[in-house]
Amino acid sequence: MSVLEIPVEKWTGKIQEVRLGGNGRKSIVVGGESTLPFLHFEGSIPNRPAIAIEIQDTEPTDWSPWLLSTWGDAVKSPVTWAKKAVEYGADIIALRLRSAHPEQGNTGAKEAEKVVSEILSAVDLPLIVLGPDVAEKDNEVLLAVSEVARGQRIGLGNCIDKNYRTIAASCLANGHVVIAKTPNDINLAKQLNILLHELGLPLHNILDDTTTGSLGYGLEYSYSVIERLRLACLTGDEMTSAPIICTVGEESWRQKESKVIEGIPPSWGEHEERAITWEALTATSLLTAGASIVVLRHPKTVELIKKISTR
Amino acid sequence: MTGIEIYKHLPKTNCKKCGFPTCLAFAMKVAQKQADISLCPELSEESKQILEAASRPPIRLVSIGGNKRIEVGNEVVLFRHEKTFYHQPGLVIRIKDTEPLEDVTSLVKEITDYSVERVGLKLSLDGFALANESKEAESFANLVEAANSNTDLPLILMSTEPAIMKLALGKVGQNKPLIYAANRDNWQEMAQLALDYQCPLTIFEPRGLSQLAELTEMVGQKGVEDVVLDPGALGFAESVDTLTQLRRLAIKKNYRELGYPVITFPCDNTASVEEEIVLAAQHIAKYAGIIVLDHFSPSAIYPLLTLRLNIYTDPQKPIQVTSGVYPINNPKKTSPLAVTTDFSLTYFSIAGELQSSGSPSWLLVCDTGGLSVLTAWAAGKFNAAKIAKTIKQFDVANNINHQSIIIPGYVAVIKGELEEELPEWEVMVGPREAMDIGRYLKQNWMAHSIPSPLKGEG
């Protein structure tokens, strides 16, 4: 029998360590791994993956009934919602400025400033603020948020190829972290990182959102894009070293499996358990591929994912 | 091995019995994996062993069961994007012989009949692990018989007592169950049973991979070839570590003694059903060949089966449907026309929703090389010109007497361009999500007056 030697890869790269929060508020560091996820025998994994709980600035009208029943009246007030998310064990609060969407309220800089200031003073967890995902509106509200949260080192997204200059410059000026979003493509992700870096943004100020596909709806694409980015970074490509954030809750809870009540075949099983499992399996798979932050919606998923990621 | 290296071991007589004109030609074909070395009837025993060992896959393909089978192993990569994962792990449910037999019978039937449809495929569970929890021979034999007479799915027989295993194999051995397990105390007897009944054998050794390799080699020397490994990996990070090491040893080091599929037990050492399913999910992505669960609950099994489908999809070959015009719910000429891409998931999502909405409709599928709506649009493969071209290509106008087309909400931005491409047409922006199409049609199409010019009769 040949001698058994456990194969250990000699990786040359390392994921960036990115800090959110601090300066009087609680802080969290993600990234820093010098190996693939969970492979403690091979390298250092200094920080466990972080869990963000998603809240919105306005009462959601299209959320699954099981999310609404779980959060109850908290969804009516972003501050109450944020406090409840702290109780449920969030590491980070991820606030989506839904009301700024042109078709869902079209609120502007004033409203965004107000809600962000309120949340910053109500809870001391690190904050991520996401715009409505419409490039021009994102610019408007995120710039205002960046000013009002100056020095609090929040995450600001999404920064895409269309608007990266404005958001990146503001993050640089106010000490925030950019969330760079690209559509499921390793080369586009790398390219946006390069563009941001060329603007003068240090790599430890960037998180990548490579677009999340939910279980059953493109998960395998996200899985492999993340795994390839991790491998590219570990083999020495610094422009692919940003920790990856996945909007797991948003993607998995909008699918039929998590939302629809009527006309469902019995083989799908009990509704709420299935919906939670849908979110949990999406999160687990992407963490196994190499994600550093998962943004979740259901407290039970938070509890479960926290348990596995701390072991 | 190269053709020349193989050629050195051949008889060099050019006897043509293999079907090739010369030994060299045959060697070249073997090197390209287009011919099997066993076609040469004149090989010396020594050459045969060398050549067969060299052509063995790094992870042996192991088959469990009779008519219905679990086939696992034969993987060639560590990451699915490098090629693909070939043999999806078998998902089996464990039943203990301490359960009442009536319960066992109904559970076995329920699980055997369970299936769920997704993207046109039928997904189901793969078998049962029958556990000799009672340590008694009779209850185990009863369990095995009860299960076997109610399912045609493969079985895993779990007992470390050779005499009890023998009794069970006497009843169901012809269906090639997986024997679980040989360990360092019982391996000689278990290996003999595997040989006598021609069944695959699990080797359980939790002390470490070196010890596991030693035991596997000893079992191999007894003549057992179909082996499944149980390294006893339990926890979250721990099991990914162990399974990664095993896969790397097989693929990167060609380490023969551990070149077998691995069985895992997320059902042990997890505190709840939810944890069991999450750990099973991790084992699907990271390298299990057979995954044993304790709980059968459709709300957990359906997501798990979906995940297995996702991870084992060939990344280089998106599942596509053929482009064209698809009739849904017997549409008439007045029925609405919607357009989407040929990515199978996109197609099945929207077609499924249209079908369950009850509205008769036409679904036009554009060839985008198997991309979803947004990805195809971003790649320039689902734009106004492509849609206009596809309408002409399939002579869509022949199917309908109106000129309205519903585009996916995600590509609302192409409305203007499409109106330029199709000046006679009305372009309607549908919902972003497939699940909203039924409601959309009720609100927007039923009230929709058919625009002129009218063509043909309804």
Tab-separated table of N, CA and C in Angstrom, chain B residues 286-426:
chain	number	residue	atom	x	y	z
B	286	LYS	N	-20.546	18.474	-1.419
B	286	LYS	CA	-19.187	18.027	-1.139
B	286	LYS	C	-19.136	16.536	-0.882
B	287	TYR	N	-19.307	15.814	-1.955
B	287	TYR	CA	-18.668	14.525	-2.188
B	287	TYR	C	-19.248	13.261	-1.580
B	288	ALA	N	-20.499	13.256	-1.124
B	288	ALA	CA	-21.042	11.977	-0.653
B	288	ALA	C	-21.568	11.161	-1.829
B	289	GLY	N	-21.493	9.834	-1.710
B	289	GLY	CA	-22.061	8.935	-2.715
B	289	GLY	C	-23.420	8.413	-2.290
B	290	ILE	N	-23.575	8.180	-0.997
B	290	ILE	CA	-24.866	7.758	-0.443
B	290	ILE	C	-25.087	8.554	0.829
B	291	ILE	N	-26.300	9.101	0.974
B	291	ILE	CA	-26.615	9.928	2.139
B	291	ILE	C	-27.794	9.298	2.869
B	292	VAL	N	-27.594	8.977	4.149
B	292	VAL	CA	-28.632	8.297	4.915
B	292	VAL	C	-29.342	9.290	5.840
B	293	LEU	N	-30.670	9.338	5.715
B	293	LEU	CA	-31.483	10.252	6.520
B	293	LEU	C	-32.405	9.446	7.427
B	294	ASP	N	-32.778	10.046	8.561
B	294	ASP	CA	-33.710	9.373	9.463
B	294	ASP	C	-35.151	9.806	9.244
B	295	HIS	N	-35.317	10.963	8.632
B	295	HIS	CA	-36.667	11.525	8.553
B	295	HIS	C	-37.162	11.611	7.121
B	296	PHE	N	-38.405	11.182	6.943
B	296	PHE	CA	-39.031	11.370	5.646
B	296	PHE	C	-40.131	12.406	5.802
B	297	SER	N	-39.885	13.592	5.301
B	297	SER	CA	-40.883	14.639	5.362
B	297	SER	C	-40.790	15.392	4.037
B	298	PRO	N	-41.856	15.344	3.216
B	298	PRO	CA	-41.774	15.972	1.886
B	298	PRO	C	-41.291	17.409	1.921
B	299	SER	N	-41.638	18.155	2.978
B	299	SER	CA	-41.228	19.564	3.028
B	299	SER	C	-39.708	19.710	3.113
B	300	ALA	N	-39.025	18.670	3.556
B	300	ALA	CA	-37.557	18.712	3.602
B	300	ALA	C	-36.955	17.951	2.418
B	301	ILE	N	-37.634	16.880	2.002
B	301	ILE	CA	-37.098	16.039	0.925
B	301	ILE	C	-37.175	16.747	-0.430
B	302	TYR	N	-38.279	17.459	-0.670
B	302	TYR	CA	-38.414	18.145	-1.963
B	302	TYR	C	-37.292	19.175	-2.183
B	303	PRO	N	-36.999	20.037	-1.202
B	303	PRO	CA	-35.849	20.941	-1.394
B	303	PRO	C	-34.527	20.198	-1.598
B	304	LEU	N	-34.353	19.094	-0.884
B	304	LEU	CA	-33.100	18.344	-0.987
B	304	LEU	C	-32.944	17.708	-2.377
B	305	LEU	N	-34.041	17.159	-2.888
B	305	LEU	CA	-33.995	16.569	-4.227
B	305	LEU	C	-33.715	17.652	-5.275
B	306	THR	N	-34.274	18.838	-5.043
B	306	THR	CA	-34.052	19.959	-5.958
B	306	THR	C	-32.578	20.370	-5.939
B	307	LEU	N	-32.008	20.399	-4.739
B	307	LEU	CA	-30.602	20.769	-4.625
B	307	LEU	C	-29.711	19.758	-5.361
B	308	ARG	N	-30.031	18.485	-5.197
B	308	ARG	CA	-29.233	17.455	-5.867
B	308	ARG	C	-29.296	17.643	-7.383
B	309	LEU	N	-30.489	17.961	-7.868
B	309	LEU	CA	-30.648	18.214	-9.304
B	309	LEU	C	-29.787	19.402	-9.736
B	310	ASN	N	-29.802	20.471	-8.946
B	310	ASN	CA	-29.022	21.675	-9.266
B	310	ASN	C	-27.534	21.372	-9.331
B	311	ILE	N	-27.017	20.746	-8.280
B	311	ILE	CA	-25.572	20.535	-8.184
B	311	ILE	C	-25.096	19.552	-9.256
B	312	TYR	N	-25.922	18.582	-9.599
B	312	TYR	CA	-25.523	17.573	-10.584
B	312	TYR	C	-25.929	17.918	-12.012
B	313	THR	N	-26.391	19.143	-12.231
B	313	THR	CA	-26.641	19.597	-13.600
B	313	THR	C	-25.285	19.817	-14.274
B	314	ASP	N	-25.164	19.398	-15.511
B	314	ASP	CA	-23.911	19.590	-16.232
B	314	ASP	C	-23.702	21.076	-16.517
B	315	PRO	N	-22.675	21.680	-15.915
B	315	PRO	CA	-22.510	23.130	-16.058
B	315	PRO	C	-22.139	23.560	-17.472
B	316	GLN	N	-21.654	22.630	-18.279
B	316	GLN	CA	-21.266	23.023	-19.631
B	316	GLN	C	-22.408	22.849	-20.628
B	317	LYS	N	-23.516	22.359	-20.134
B	317	LYS	CA	-24.605	22.036	-21.046
B	317	LYS	C	-25.914	22.434	-20.389
B	318	PRO	N	-26.289	23.712	-20.481
B	318	PRO	CA	-27.540	24.116	-19.843
B	318	PRO	C	-28.708	23.305	-20.413
B	319	ILE	N	-29.624	22.964	-19.540
B	319	ILE	CA	-30.765	22.184	-20.022
B	319	ILE	C	-31.645	23.120	-20.841
B	320	GLN	N	-31.793	22.788	-22.114
B	320	GLN	CA	-32.527	23.666	-23.013
B	320	GLN	C	-33.806	23.018	-23.503
B	321	VAL	N	-34.748	23.843	-23.898
B	321	VAL	CA	-35.882	23.334	-24.650
B	321	VAL	C	-35.752	23.871	-26.076
B	322	THR	N	-36.417	23.230	-27.022
B	322	THR	CA	-36.316	23.645	-28.413
B	322	THR	C	-37.104	24.934	-28.628
B	323	SER	N	-36.532	25.847	-29.366
B	323	SER	CA	-37.262	27.083	-29.623
B	323	SER	C	-38.447	26.797	-30.537
B	324	GLY	N	-39.467	27.642	-30.432
B	324	GLY	CA	-40.675	27.438	-31.230
B	324	GLY	C	-41.884	28.047	-30.539
B	325	VAL	N	-43.058	27.755	-31.078
B	325	VAL	CA	-44.298	28.257	-30.470
B	325	VAL	C	-44.981	27.087	-29.767
B	326	TYR	N	-45.202	27.231	-28.480
B	326	TYR	CA	-45.821	26.156	-27.712
B	326	TYR	C	-47.270	26.510	-27.360
B	327	PRO	N	-48.219	25.630	-27.729
B	327	PRO	CA	-49.616	25.873	-27.338
B	327	PRO	C	-49.847	25.426	-25.902
B	328	ILE	N	-50.543	26.247	-25.132
B	328	ILE	CA	-50.831	25.878	-23.738
B	328	ILE	C	-52.330	26.011	-23.489
B	329	ASN	N	-52.919	24.968	-22.945
B	329	ASN	CA	-54.370	24.908	-22.678
B	329	ASN	C	-55.205	25.131	-23.960
B	330	ASN	N	-54.850	24.441	-25.019
B	330	ASN	CA	-55.596	24.541	-26.285
B	330	ASN	C	-55.933	25.966	-26.696
B	331	PRO	N	-54.952	26.757	-27.029
B	331	PRO	CA	-55.222	28.161	-27.351
B	331	PRO	C	-55.941	28.327	-28.689
B	332	LYS	N	-56.636	29.461	-28.787
B	332	LYS	CA	-57.292	29.816	-30.048
B	332	LYS	C	-56.509	30.971	-30.670
B	333	LYS	N	-57.008	31.445	-31.803
B	333	LYS	CA	-56.314	32.556	-32.467
B	333	LYS	C	-56.380	33.846	-31.658
B	334	THR	N	-57.380	33.899	-30.781
B	334	THR	CA	-57.526	35.116	-29.977
B	334	THR	C	-56.706	35.056	-28.690
B	335	SER	N	-56.059	33.906	-28.434
B	335	SER	CA	-55.361	33.745	-27.147
B	335	SER	C	-54.083	34.578	-27.098
B	336	PRO	N	-53.671	34.969	-25.891
B	336	PRO	CA	-52.479	35.808	-25.750
B	336	PRO	C	-51.200	35.088	-26.155
B	337	LEU	N	-50.209	35.877	-26.565
B	337	LEU	CA	-48.902	35.363	-26.946
B	337	LEU	C	-47.854	35.962	-26.009
B	338	ALA	N	-47.113	35.087	-25.353
B	338	ALA	CA	-46.033	35.562	-24.482
B	338	ALA	C	-44.719	35.029	-25.022
B	339	VAL	N	-43.623	35.722	-24.726
B	339	VAL	CA	-42.329	35.286	-25.235
B	339	VAL	C	-41.357	35.071	-24.071
B	340	THR	N	-40.519	34.033	-24.207
B	340	THR	CA	-39.514	33.784	-23.180
B	340	THR	C	-38.283	33.139	-23.832
B	341	THR	N	-37.344	32.692	-22.995
B	341	THR	CA	-36.110	32.099	-23.535
B	341	THR	C	-36.155	30.580	-23.443
B	342	ASP	N	-35.125	29.938	-23.987
B	342	ASP	CA	-35.126	28.471	-24.062
B	342	ASP	C	-34.394	27.799	-22.896
B	343	PHE	N	-34.041	28.570	-21.856
B	343	PHE	CA	-33.477	27.940	-20.659
B	343	PHE	C	-34.592	27.097	-20.042
B	344	SER	N	-34.298	25.828	-19.787
B	344	SER	CA	-35.387	24.924	-19.404
B	344	SER	C	-36.120	25.392	-18.160
B	345	LEU	N	-35.360	25.907	-17.200
B	345	LEU	CA	-35.999	26.333	-15.964
B	345	LEU	C	-36.960	27.490	-16.216
B	346	THR	N	-36.514	28.425	-17.061
B	346	THR	CA	-37.359	29.558	-17.422
B	346	THR	C	-38.613	29.043	-18.119
B	347	TYR	N	-38.396	28.165	-19.106
B	347	TYR	CA	-39.530	27.646	-19.853
B	347	TYR	C	-40.520	26.924	-18.946
B	348	PHE	N	-40.003	25.995	-18.120
B	348	PHE	CA	-40.912	25.204	-17.297
B	348	PHE	C	-41.618	26.063	-16.246
B	349	SER	N	-40.932	27.104	-15.753
B	349	SER	CA	-41.589	27.981	-14.774
B	349	SER	C	-42.779	28.680	-15.414
B	350	ILE	N	-42.529	29.293	-16.563
B	350	ILE	CA	-43.594	30.091	-17.168
B	350	ILE	C	-44.675	29.183	-17.780
B	351	ALA	N	-44.253	28.078	-18.412
B	351	ALA	CA	-45.240	27.164	-19.003
B	351	ALA	C	-46.116	26.574	-17.898
B	352	GLY	N	-45.500	26.220	-16.768
B	352	GLY	CA	-46.247	25.651	-15.648
B	352	GLY	C	-47.274	26.636	-15.110
B	353	GLU	N	-46.871	27.891	-15.011
B	353	GLU	CA	-47.784	28.912	-14.497
B	353	GLU	C	-48.926	29.184	-15.463
B	354	LEU	N	-48.602	29.230	-16.754
B	354	LEU	CA	-49.649	29.464	-17.751
B	354	LEU	C	-50.658	28.317	-17.698
B	355	GLN	N	-50.128	27.101	-17.579
B	355	GLN	CA	-50.976	25.930	-17.548
B	355	GLN	C	-51.906	25.970	-16.338
B	356	SER	N	-51.319	26.236	-15.161
B	356	SER	CA	-52.156	26.184	-13.960
B	356	SER	C	-53.092	27.393	-13.873
B	357	SER	N	-52.796	28.451	-14.628
B	357	SER	CA	-53.711	29.603	-14.622
B	357	SER	C	-55.006	29.266	-15.364
B	358	GLY	N	-54.954	28.227	-16.196
B	358	GLY	CA	-56.139	27.837	-16.943
B	358	GLY	C	-56.350	28.666	-18.201
B	359	SER	N	-55.610	29.735	-18.379
B	359	SER	CA	-55.801	30.572	-19.563
B	359	SER	C	-55.157	29.918	-20.785
B	360	PRO	N	-55.917	29.758	-21.878
B	360	PRO	CA	-55.293	29.276	-23.113
B	360	PRO	C	-54.306	30.342	-23.597
B	361	SER	N	-53.135	29.913	-24.039
B	361	SER	CA	-52.162	30.906	-24.477
B	361	SER	C	-51.097	30.277	-25.369
B	362	TRP	N	-50.345	31.132	-26.044
B	362	TRP	CA	-49.220	30.705	-26.868
B	362	TRP	C	-47.939	31.171	-26.201
B	363	LEU	N	-46.966	30.274	-26.148
B	363	LEU	CA	-45.682	30.665	-25.564
B	363	LEU	C	-44.602	30.536	-26.637
B	364	LEU	N	-44.003	31.672	-26.979
B	364	LEU	CA	-42.939	31.679	-27.979
B	364	LEU	C	-41.590	31.575	-27.268
B	365	VAL	N	-40.795	30.565	-27.667
B	365	VAL	CA	-39.513	30.336	-27.011
B	365	VAL	C	-38.376	30.705	-27.968
B	366	CYS	N	-37.533	31.649	-27.557
B	366	CYS	CA	-36.413	32.102	-28.394
B	366	CYS	C	-35.155	31.292	-28.095
B	367	ASP	N	-34.384	31.028	-29.112
B	367	ASP	CA	-33.107	30.337	-28.935
B	367	ASP	C	-32.062	31.321	-28.392
B	368	THR	N	-31.674	31.103	-27.122
B	368	THR	CA	-30.635	31.966	-26.531
B	368	THR	C	-29.439	31.126	-26.103
B	369	GLY	N	-29.436	29.872	-26.485
B	369	GLY	CA	-28.365	28.989	-26.045
B	369	GLY	C	-28.563	28.540	-24.604
B	370	GLY	N	-29.818	28.553	-24.148
B	370	GLY	CA	-30.116	28.042	-22.814
B	370	GLY	C	-29.842	29.014	-21.694
B	371	LEU	N	-30.156	30.291	-21.921
B	371	LEU	CA	-29.934	31.278	-20.851
B	371	LEU	C	-31.276	31.766	-20.303
B	372	SER	N	-31.263	32.187	-19.042
B	372	SER	CA	-32.476	32.740	-18.457
B	372	SER	C	-32.699	34.139	-19.034
B	373	VAL	N	-33.888	34.702	-18.782
B	373	VAL	CA	-34.287	35.958	-19.418
B	373	VAL	C	-33.239	37.064	-19.206
B	374	LEU	N	-32.895	37.323	-17.943
B	374	LEU	CA	-31.975	38.429	-17.661
B	374	LEU	C	-30.569	38.174	-18.197
B	375	THR	N	-30.105	36.949	-18.001
B	375	THR	CA	-28.755	36.603	-18.456
B	375	THR	C	-28.688	36.699	-19.982
B	376	ALA	N	-29.729	36.192	-20.641
B	376	ALA	CA	-29.754	36.231	-22.102
B	376	ALA	C	-29.788	37.674	-22.593
B	377	TRP	N	-30.582	38.500	-21.897
B	377	TRP	CA	-30.668	39.908	-22.289
B	377	TRP	C	-29.290	40.577	-22.118
B	378	ALA	N	-28.650	40.303	-20.967
B	378	ALA	CA	-27.335	40.906	-20.696
B	378	ALA	C	-26.304	40.459	-21.725
B	379	ALA	N	-26.481	39.231	-22.225
B	379	ALA	CA	-25.520	38.690	-23.193
B	379	ALA	C	-25.891	39.072	-24.628
B	380	GLY	N	-26.928	39.874	-24.790
B	380	GLY	CA	-27.346	40.307	-26.130
B	380	GLY	C	-28.013	39.208	-26.951
B	381	LYS	N	-28.519	38.175	-26.252
B	381	LYS	CA	-29.125	37.062	-26.988
B	381	LYS	C	-30.643	37.037	-26.867
B	382	PHE	N	-31.185	38.001	-26.144
B	382	PHE	CA	-32.637	38.083	-26.021
B	382	PHE	C	-32.994	39.557	-26.123
B	383	ASN	N	-32.972	40.052	-27.361
B	383	ASN	CA	-33.256	41.463	-27.581
B	383	ASN	C	-34.362	41.602	-28.615
B	384	ALA	N	-34.671	42.851	-28.957
B	384	ALA	CA	-35.791	43.103	-29.865
B	384	ALA	C	-35.593	42.396	-31.203
B	385	ALA	N	-34.367	42.477	-31.739
B	385	ALA	CA	-34.116	41.881	-33.053
B	385	ALA	C	-34.336	40.366	-32.996
B	386	LYS	N	-33.852	39.745	-31.910
B	386	LYS	CA	-34.000	38.294	-31.786
B	386	LYS	C	-35.473	37.891	-31.694
B	387	ILE	N	-36.244	38.640	-30.912
B	387	ILE	CA	-37.663	38.303	-30.755
B	387	ILE	C	-38.383	38.474	-32.100
B	388	ALA	N	-38.103	39.578	-32.789
B	388	ALA	CA	-38.752	39.822	-34.082
B	388	ALA	C	-38.397	38.717	-35.059
B	389	LYS	N	-37.144	38.313	-35.040
B	389	LYS	CA	-36.683	37.263	-35.949
B	389	LYS	C	-37.379	35.932	-35.638
B	390	THR	N	-37.510	35.647	-34.348
B	390	THR	CA	-38.133	34.390	-33.942
B	390	THR	C	-39.616	34.362	-34.327
B	391	ILE	N	-40.260	35.521	-34.219
B	391	ILE	CA	-41.673	35.602	-34.621
B	391	ILE	C	-41.817	35.216	-36.093
B	392	LYS	N	-40.898	35.741	-36.918
B	392	LYS	CA	-40.953	35.443	-38.360
B	392	LYS	C	-40.569	33.984	-38.607
B	393	GLN	N	-39.507	33.544	-37.914
B	393	GLN	CA	-38.985	32.196	-38.127
B	393	GLN	C	-40.067	31.135	-37.937
B	394	PHE	N	-40.901	31.304	-36.923
B	394	PHE	CA	-41.910	30.288	-36.628
B	394	PHE	C	-43.294	30.678	-37.120
B	395	ASP	N	-43.329	31.715	-37.929
B	395	ASP	CA	-44.579	32.120	-38.539
B	395	ASP	C	-45.691	32.270	-37.496
B	396	VAL	N	-45.373	32.971	-36.452
B	396	VAL	CA	-46.281	33.105	-35.317
B	396	VAL	C	-47.612	33.723	-35.748
B	397	ALA	N	-47.539	34.644	-36.702
B	397	ALA	CA	-48.738	35.357	-37.125
B	397	ALA	C	-49.826	34.396	-37.601
B	398	ASN	N	-49.400	33.212	-38.026
B	398	ASN	CA	-50.343	32.218	-38.504
B	398	ASN	C	-51.201	31.645	-37.381
B	399	ASN	N	-50.680	31.668	-36.173
B	399	ASN	CA	-51.389	31.067	-35.044
B	399	ASN	C	-52.413	32.000	-34.418
B	400	ILE	N	-52.203	33.284	-34.616
B	400	ILE	CA	-53.041	34.249	-33.890
B	400	ILE	C	-53.665	35.255	-34.855
B	401	ASN	N	-54.753	35.876	-34.398
B	401	ASN	CA	-55.390	36.885	-35.239
B	401	ASN	C	-55.238	38.271	-34.643
B	402	HIS	N	-54.281	38.404	-33.721
B	402	HIS	CA	-54.013	39.722	-33.150
B	402	HIS	C	-52.515	39.973	-33.268
B	403	GLN	N	-52.083	41.143	-32.915
B	403	GLN	CA	-50.660	41.445	-32.979
B	403	GLN	C	-50.214	42.082	-31.672
B	404	SER	N	-50.375	41.266	-30.615
B	404	SER	CA	-49.911	41.709	-29.297
B	404	SER	C	-48.947	40.667	-28.781
B	405	ILE	N	-47.899	41.133	-28.161
B	405	ILE	CA	-46.949	40.188	-27.586
B	405	ILE	C	-46.581	40.638	-26.180
B	406	ILE	N	-46.553	39.670	-25.267
B	406	ILE	CA	-46.227	39.981	-23.871
B	406	ILE	C	-44.763	39.621	-23.624
B	407	ILE	N	-43.977	40.602	-23.221
B	407	ILE	CA	-42.558	40.326	-22.940
B	407	ILE	C	-42.351	40.228	-21.425
B	408	PRO	N	-41.323	39.503	-20.965
B	408	PRO	CA	-41.082	39.371	-19.532
B	408	PRO	C	-40.786	40.731	-18.899
B	409	GLY	N	-41.317	40.951	-17.691
B	409	GLY	CA	-41.129	42.224	-16.993
B	409	GLY	C	-39.662	42.600	-16.801
B	410	TYR	N	-38.811	41.576	-16.699
B	410	TYR	CA	-37.388	41.854	-16.487
B	410	TYR	C	-36.744	42.578	-17.675
B	411	VAL	N	-37.347	42.431	-18.864
B	411	VAL	CA	-36.748	43.112	-20.014
B	411	VAL	C	-37.663	44.229	-20.522
B	412	ALA	N	-38.359	44.876	-19.580
B	412	ALA	CA	-39.238	45.991	-19.945
B	412	ALA	C	-38.504	47.022	-20.794
B	413	VAL	N	-37.208	47.171	-20.590
B	413	VAL	CA	-36.433	48.183	-21.315
B	413	VAL	C	-36.425	47.971	-22.829
B	414	ILE	N	-36.708	46.756	-23.299
B	414	ILE	CA	-36.631	46.551	-24.753
B	414	ILE	C	-37.953	46.860	-25.454
B	415	LYS	N	-38.959	47.291	-24.686
B	415	LYS	CA	-40.281	47.560	-25.268
B	415	LYS	C	-40.173	48.478	-26.494
B	416	GLY	N	-39.482	49.597	-26.307
B	416	GLY	CA	-39.373	50.579	-27.384
B	416	GLY	C	-38.700	50.009	-28.625
B	417	GLU	N	-37.600	49.327	-28.400
B	417	GLU	CA	-36.873	48.747	-29.538
B	417	GLU	C	-37.729	47.719	-30.266
B	418	LEU	N	-38.470	46.950	-29.486
B	418	LEU	CA	-39.297	45.912	-30.110
B	418	LEU	C	-40.433	46.547	-30.921
B	419	GLU	N	-40.950	47.662	-30.428
B	419	GLU	CA	-41.999	48.369	-31.182
B	419	GLU	C	-41.446	48.905	-32.504
B	420	GLU	N	-40.161	49.253	-32.506
B	420	GLU	CA	-39.539	49.695	-33.762
B	420	GLU	C	-39.350	48.530	-34.714
B	421	GLU	N	-38.960	47.380	-34.147
B	421	GLU	CA	-38.765	46.175	-34.972
B	421	GLU	C	-40.089	45.680	-35.541
B	422	LEU	N	-41.151	45.808	-34.721
B	422	LEU	CA	-42.461	45.287	-35.113
B	422	LEU	C	-43.485	46.420	-35.088
B	423	PRO	N	-43.437	47.297	-36.085
B	423	PRO	CA	-44.244	48.523	-36.023
B	423	PRO	C	-45.745	48.264	-35.952
B	424	GLU	N	-46.192	47.114	-36.443
B	424	GLU	CA	-47.631	46.834	-36.440
B	424	GLU	C	-48.104	46.282	-35.099
B	425	TRP	N	-47.158	45.942	-34.238
B	425	TRP	CA	-47.503	45.179	-33.035
B	425	TRP	C	-47.640	46.059	-31.807
B	426	GLU	N	-48.430	45.519	-30.879
B	426	GLU	CA	-48.499	46.132	-29.559
B	426	GLU	C	-47.614	45.297	-28.620
